[in-house]
CSV table of C-alpha atoms in Angstrom, one decimal:
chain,number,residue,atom,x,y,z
A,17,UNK,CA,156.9,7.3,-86.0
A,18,UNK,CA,155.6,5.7,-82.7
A,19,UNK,CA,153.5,2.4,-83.1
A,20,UNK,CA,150.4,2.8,-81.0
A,21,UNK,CA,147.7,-0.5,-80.0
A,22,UNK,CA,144.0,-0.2,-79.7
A,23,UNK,CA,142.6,-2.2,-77.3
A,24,UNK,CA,138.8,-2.2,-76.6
A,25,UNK,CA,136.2,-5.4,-76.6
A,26,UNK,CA,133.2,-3.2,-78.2
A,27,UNK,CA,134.3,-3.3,-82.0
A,28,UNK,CA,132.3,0.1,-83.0
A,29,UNK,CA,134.4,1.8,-79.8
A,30,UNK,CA,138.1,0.5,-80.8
A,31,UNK,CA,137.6,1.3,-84.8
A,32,UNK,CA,136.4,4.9,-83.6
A,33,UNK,CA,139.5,5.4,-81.2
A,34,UNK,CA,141.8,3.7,-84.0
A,35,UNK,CA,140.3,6.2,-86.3
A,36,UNK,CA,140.8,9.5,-84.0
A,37,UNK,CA,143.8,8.5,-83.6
A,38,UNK,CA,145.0,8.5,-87.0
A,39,UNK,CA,143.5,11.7,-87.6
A,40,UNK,CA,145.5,13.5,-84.8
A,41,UNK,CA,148.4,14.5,-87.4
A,42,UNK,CA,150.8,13.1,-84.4
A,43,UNK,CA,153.8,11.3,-85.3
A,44,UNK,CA,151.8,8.0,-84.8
A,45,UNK,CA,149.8,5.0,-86.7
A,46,UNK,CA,147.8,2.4,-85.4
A,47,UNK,CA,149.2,-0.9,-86.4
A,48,UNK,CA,147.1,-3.5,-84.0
A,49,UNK,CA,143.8,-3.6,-82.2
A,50,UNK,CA,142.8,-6.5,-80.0
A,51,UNK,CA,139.5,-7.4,-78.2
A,52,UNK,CA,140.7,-8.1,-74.8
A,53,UNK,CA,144.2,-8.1,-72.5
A,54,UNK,CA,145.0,-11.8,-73.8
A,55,UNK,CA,144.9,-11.0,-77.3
A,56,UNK,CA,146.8,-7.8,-77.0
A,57,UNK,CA,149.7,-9.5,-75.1
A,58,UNK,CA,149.8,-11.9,-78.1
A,59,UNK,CA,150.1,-9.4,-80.6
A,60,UNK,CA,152.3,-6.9,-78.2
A,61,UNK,CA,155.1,-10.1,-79.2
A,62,UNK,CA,154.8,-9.7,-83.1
A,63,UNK,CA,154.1,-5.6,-83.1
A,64,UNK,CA,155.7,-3.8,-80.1
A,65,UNK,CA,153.7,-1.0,-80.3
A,66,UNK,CA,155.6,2.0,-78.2
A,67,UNK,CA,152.1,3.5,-76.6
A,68,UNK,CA,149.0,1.2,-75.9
A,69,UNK,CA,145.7,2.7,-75.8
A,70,UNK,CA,143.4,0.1,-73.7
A,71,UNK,CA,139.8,0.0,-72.2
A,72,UNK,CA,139.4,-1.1,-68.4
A,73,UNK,CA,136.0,-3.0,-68.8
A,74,UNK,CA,137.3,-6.1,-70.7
A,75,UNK,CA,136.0,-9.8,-71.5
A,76,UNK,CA,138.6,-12.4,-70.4
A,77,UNK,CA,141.5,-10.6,-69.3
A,78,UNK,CA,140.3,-6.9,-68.1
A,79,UNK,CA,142.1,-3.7,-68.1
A,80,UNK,CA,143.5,-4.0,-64.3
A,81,UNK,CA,145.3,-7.0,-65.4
A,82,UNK,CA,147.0,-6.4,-68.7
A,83,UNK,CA,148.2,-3.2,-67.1
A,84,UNK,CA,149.8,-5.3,-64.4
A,85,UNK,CA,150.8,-7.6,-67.3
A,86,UNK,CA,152.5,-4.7,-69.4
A,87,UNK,CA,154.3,-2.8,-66.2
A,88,UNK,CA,155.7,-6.3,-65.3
A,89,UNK,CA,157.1,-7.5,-68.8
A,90,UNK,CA,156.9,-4.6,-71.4
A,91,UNK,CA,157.8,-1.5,-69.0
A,92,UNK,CA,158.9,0.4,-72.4
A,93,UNK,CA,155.7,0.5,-73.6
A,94,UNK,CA,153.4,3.9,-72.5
A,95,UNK,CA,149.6,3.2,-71.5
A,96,UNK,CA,146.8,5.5,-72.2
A,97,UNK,CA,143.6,4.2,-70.0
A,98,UNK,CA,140.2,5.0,-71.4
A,99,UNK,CA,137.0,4.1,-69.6
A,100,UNK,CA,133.8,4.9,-69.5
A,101,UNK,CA,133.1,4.7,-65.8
A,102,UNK,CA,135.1,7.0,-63.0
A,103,UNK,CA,135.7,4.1,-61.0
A,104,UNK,CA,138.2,3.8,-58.1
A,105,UNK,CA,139.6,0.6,-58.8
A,106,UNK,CA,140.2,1.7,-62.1
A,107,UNK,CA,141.9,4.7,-61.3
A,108,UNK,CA,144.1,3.2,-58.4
A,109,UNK,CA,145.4,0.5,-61.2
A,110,UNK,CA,146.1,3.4,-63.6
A,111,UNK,CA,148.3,5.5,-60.8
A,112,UNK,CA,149.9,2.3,-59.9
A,113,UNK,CA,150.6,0.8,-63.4
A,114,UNK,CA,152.2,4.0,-64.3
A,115,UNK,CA,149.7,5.0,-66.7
A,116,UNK,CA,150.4,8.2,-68.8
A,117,UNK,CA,146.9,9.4,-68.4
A,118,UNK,CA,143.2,8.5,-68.0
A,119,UNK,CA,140.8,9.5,-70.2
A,120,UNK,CA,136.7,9.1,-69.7
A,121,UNK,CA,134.3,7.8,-72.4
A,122,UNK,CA,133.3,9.1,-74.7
A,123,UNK,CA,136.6,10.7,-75.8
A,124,UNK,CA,136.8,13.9,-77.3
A,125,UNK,CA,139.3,14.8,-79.7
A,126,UNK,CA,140.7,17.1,-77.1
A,127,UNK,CA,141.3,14.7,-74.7
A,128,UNK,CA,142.8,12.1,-76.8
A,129,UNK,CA,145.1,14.5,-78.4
A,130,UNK,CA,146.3,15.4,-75.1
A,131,UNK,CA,146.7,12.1,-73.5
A,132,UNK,CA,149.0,10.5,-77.0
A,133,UNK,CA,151.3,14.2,-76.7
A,134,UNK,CA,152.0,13.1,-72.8
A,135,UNK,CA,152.7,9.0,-74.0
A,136,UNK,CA,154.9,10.2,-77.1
A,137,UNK,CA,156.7,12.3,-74.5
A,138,UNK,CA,156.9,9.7,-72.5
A,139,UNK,CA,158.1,7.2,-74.5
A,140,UNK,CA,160.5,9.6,-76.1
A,141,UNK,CA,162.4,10.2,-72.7
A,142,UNK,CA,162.4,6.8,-72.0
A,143,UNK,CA,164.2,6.1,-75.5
A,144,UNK,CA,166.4,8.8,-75.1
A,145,UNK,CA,167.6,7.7,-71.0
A,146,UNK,CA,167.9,4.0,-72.6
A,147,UNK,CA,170.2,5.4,-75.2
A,148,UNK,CA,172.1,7.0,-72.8
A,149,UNK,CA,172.9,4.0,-70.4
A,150,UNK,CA,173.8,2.2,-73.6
A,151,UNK,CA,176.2,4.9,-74.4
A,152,UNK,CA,177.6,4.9,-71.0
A,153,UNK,CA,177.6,1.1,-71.2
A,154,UNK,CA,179.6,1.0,-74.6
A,155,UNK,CA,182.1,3.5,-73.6
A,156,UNK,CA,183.3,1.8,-69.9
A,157,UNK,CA,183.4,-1.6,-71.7
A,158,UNK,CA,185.9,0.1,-74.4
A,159,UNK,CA,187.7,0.9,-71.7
A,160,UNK,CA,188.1,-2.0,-69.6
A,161,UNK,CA,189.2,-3.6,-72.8
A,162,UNK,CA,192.0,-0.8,-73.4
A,163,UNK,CA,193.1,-1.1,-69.7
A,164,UNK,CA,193.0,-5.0,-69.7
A,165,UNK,CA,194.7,-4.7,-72.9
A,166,UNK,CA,197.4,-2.4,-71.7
A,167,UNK,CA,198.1,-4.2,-68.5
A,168,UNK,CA,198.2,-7.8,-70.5
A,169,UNK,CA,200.9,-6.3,-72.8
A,170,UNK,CA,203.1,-4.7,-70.3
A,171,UNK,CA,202.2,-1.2,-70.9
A,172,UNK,CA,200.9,-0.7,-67.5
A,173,UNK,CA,203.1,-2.3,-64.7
A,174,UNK,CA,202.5,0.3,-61.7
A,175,UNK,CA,200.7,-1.7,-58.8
A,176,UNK,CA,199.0,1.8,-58.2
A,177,UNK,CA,198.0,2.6,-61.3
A,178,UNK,CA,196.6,-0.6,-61.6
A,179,UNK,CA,195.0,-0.7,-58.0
A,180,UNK,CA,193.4,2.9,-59.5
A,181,UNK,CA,192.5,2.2,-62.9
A,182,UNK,CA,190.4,-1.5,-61.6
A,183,UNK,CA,188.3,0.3,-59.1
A,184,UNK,CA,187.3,3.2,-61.4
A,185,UNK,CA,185.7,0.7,-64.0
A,186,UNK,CA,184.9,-1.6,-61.3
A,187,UNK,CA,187.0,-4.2,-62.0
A,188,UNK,CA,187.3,-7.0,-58.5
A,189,UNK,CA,190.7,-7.2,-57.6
A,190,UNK,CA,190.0,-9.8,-55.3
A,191,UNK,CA,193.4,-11.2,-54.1
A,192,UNK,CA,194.2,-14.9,-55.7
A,193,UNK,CA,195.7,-16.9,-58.2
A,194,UNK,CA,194.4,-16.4,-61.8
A,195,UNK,CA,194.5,-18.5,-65.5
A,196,UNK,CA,194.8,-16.4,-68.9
A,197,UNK,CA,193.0,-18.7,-72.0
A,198,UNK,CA,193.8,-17.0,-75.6
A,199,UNK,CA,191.3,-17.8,-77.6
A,200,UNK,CA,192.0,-17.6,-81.7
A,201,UNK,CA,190.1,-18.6,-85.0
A,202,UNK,CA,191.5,-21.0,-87.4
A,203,UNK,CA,188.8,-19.9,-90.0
A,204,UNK,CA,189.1,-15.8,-89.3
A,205,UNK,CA,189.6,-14.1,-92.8
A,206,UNK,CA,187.5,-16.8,-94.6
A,207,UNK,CA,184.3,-16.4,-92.4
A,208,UNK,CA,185.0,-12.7,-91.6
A,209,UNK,CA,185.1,-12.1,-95.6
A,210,UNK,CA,181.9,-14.5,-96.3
A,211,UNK,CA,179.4,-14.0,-93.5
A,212,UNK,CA,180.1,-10.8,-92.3
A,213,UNK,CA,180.7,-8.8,-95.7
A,214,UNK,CA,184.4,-8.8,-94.6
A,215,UNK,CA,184.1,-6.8,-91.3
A,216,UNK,CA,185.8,-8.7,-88.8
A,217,UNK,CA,184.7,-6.6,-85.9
A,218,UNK,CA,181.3,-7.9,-86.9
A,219,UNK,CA,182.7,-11.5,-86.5
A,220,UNK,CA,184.3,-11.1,-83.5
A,221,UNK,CA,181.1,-9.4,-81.9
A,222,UNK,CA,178.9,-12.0,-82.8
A,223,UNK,CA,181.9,-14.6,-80.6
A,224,UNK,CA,181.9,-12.3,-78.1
A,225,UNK,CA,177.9,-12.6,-77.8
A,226,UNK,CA,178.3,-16.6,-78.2
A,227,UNK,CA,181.0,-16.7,-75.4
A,228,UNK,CA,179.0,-14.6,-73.2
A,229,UNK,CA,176.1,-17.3,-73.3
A,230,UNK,CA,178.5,-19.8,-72.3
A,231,UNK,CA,179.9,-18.2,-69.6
A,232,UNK,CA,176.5,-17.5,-68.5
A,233,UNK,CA,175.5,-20.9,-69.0
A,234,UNK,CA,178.9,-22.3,-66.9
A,235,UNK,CA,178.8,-19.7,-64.1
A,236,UNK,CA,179.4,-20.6,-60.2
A,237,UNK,CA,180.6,-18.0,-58.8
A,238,UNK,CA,182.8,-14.9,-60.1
A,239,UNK,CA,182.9,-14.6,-64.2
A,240,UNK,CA,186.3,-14.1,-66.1
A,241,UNK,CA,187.3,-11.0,-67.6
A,242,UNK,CA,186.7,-11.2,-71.1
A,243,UNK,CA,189.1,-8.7,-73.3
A,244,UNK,CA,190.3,-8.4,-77.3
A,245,UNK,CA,193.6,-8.7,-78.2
A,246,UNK,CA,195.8,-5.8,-79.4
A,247,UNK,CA,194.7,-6.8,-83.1
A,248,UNK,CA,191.3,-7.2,-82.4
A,249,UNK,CA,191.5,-11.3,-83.5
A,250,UNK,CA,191.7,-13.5,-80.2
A,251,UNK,CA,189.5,-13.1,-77.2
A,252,UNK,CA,191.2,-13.4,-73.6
A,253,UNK,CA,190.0,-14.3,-70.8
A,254,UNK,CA,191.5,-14.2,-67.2
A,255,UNK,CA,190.2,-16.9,-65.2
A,256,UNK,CA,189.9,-16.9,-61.2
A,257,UNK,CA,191.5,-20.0,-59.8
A,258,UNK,CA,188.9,-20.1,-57.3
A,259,UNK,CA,186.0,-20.7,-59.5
A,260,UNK,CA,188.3,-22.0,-62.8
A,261,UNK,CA,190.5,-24.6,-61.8
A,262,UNK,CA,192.6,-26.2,-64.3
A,263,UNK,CA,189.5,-29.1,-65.4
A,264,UNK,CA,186.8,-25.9,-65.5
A,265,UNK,CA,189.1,-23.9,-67.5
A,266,UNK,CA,189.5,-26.5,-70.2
A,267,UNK,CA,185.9,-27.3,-69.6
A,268,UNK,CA,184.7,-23.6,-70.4
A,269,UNK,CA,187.1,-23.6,-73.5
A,270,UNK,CA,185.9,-26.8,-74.7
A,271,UNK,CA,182.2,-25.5,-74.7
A,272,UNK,CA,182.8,-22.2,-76.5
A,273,UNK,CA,184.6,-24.1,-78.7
A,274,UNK,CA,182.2,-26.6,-79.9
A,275,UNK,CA,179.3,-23.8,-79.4
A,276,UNK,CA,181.3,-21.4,-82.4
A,277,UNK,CA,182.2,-24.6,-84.4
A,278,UNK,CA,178.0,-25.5,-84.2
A,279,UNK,CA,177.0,-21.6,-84.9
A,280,UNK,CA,179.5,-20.4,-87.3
A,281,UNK,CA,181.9,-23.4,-88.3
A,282,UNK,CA,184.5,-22.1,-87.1
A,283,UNK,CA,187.3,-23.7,-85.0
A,284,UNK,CA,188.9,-22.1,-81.6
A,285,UNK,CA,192.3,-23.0,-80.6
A,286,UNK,CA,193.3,-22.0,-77.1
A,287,UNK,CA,196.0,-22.1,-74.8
A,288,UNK,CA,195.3,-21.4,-71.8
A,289,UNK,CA,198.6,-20.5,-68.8
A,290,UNK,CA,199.8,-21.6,-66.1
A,291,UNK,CA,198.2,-20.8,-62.5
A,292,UNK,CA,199.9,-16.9,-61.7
């Protein structure tokens, strides 16, 4: 079911379009209307709606700018532009917003009908391609994991294999000195078996995500390389000397740390290596 957004300042107008809508028999419902660009930009936060079906002639923020608005911050979301004037401006902002069509008041059934076919299609293939990177994303992360895995326990010791493997999942291999930190959880089974039903991939997701953000929050240069142990229950990372000397290193530990302890009271112990 896609999620579609009236927006229209003439009250009679919007609760007519709302109403056509509805009677399409599409795959759609309306579940907001708002008055102007401001309003629907509020309500666009609470609803995301997946197609938005917006006037040009608006009171306080008009159609040319909540397009801008929507192709700047909600590029997911497919427009529709109804007006009741054939006006340049209007139609240059439509073309250049990316509008799925434009449609002239008043709007006959026909029209609409046609327009909310090309924006579920639209929004469809834009699902589908974001499903698709997320795949492709999953699967070379598993697989920087395995190799990272493999080459931390010895299973991989050929300098060309290596050499290979790192540049087809784009891995720097920047020559320098490097730092492993393993990272383990006092606390495991208990919080694994209280606040995540007893799936422990789900816990150590969720400290994966909260490392991430202090990485993020700690980065000057290039980031570790972040990898599960062979049992899946202590996070490694391999730490550039250049950017993690020995007081960064500790520092970076210290903060993930006391951000897990603060989230999900639980308590890392590390040990982090010598400089190889």
């Amino acid at each position: 079911m896609y999620k579609v957004m009236v927006v229209d300042d003439e009250t009679v107008g919007r609760k007519s379009v709302s109403k056509m809508i509805s009677e399409l028999g599409l795959d759609v419902i309306v579940i907001a209307e708002a008055k102007h660009g401001e309003e629907a930009l509020e309500l666009i936060r609470i609803n995301k709606p997946h197609i938005v079906v917006t006037d040009m002639n608006m009171p306080i923020m008009d159609g040319q700018l909540f397009l801008e608005n929507l192709y700047k911050h909600y590029n997911e979301i497919k427009t529709i532009v109804m007006s009741g004037y054939s006006q340049f401006e209007y139609l240059k902002a439509a073309l250049t917003y990316q509008a799925c069509e434009y449609v002239l008041k008043p709007i006959s059934v026909a029209d609409l009908r046609d327009a909310m076919v090309k924006a579920i299609e639209a929004s469809r293939n834009y699902s589908s391609l974001q499903q698709q990177k997320k795949s492709t994303q999953d699967i070379v992360k598993l697989r920087r994991e395995e190799f990272l895995q493999h080459v931390a326990g010895g299973r991989i010791t050929n300098l060309s294999d290596i050499r290979k493997q790192a540049d087809e999942l784009q891995i720097s291999r920047t020559a320098g000195s490097y730092r492993l930190a393993i990272c383990m959880f006092r606390q495991f089974n208990e919080i694994s078996a209280t606040k995540f039903h007893g799936n422990a991939d789900l816990f150590m997701f969720s400290v994966e995500n909260i490392l991430n953000e202090v990485i993020a929050g700690a980065m000057q240069g290039s980031p570790p390389l972040v990898y599960k142990s062979d049992d899946r229950m202590r996070i490694c990372l391999i730490l550039p000397e250049q950017v993690f000397d020995d007081n960064r290193s500790r520092e970076l530990v210290a903060a993930f740390h006391h951000a897990v302890h603060s989230i999900l009271k639980a308590d890392v112990a590390a040990g982090i290596s010598s400089v190889y």
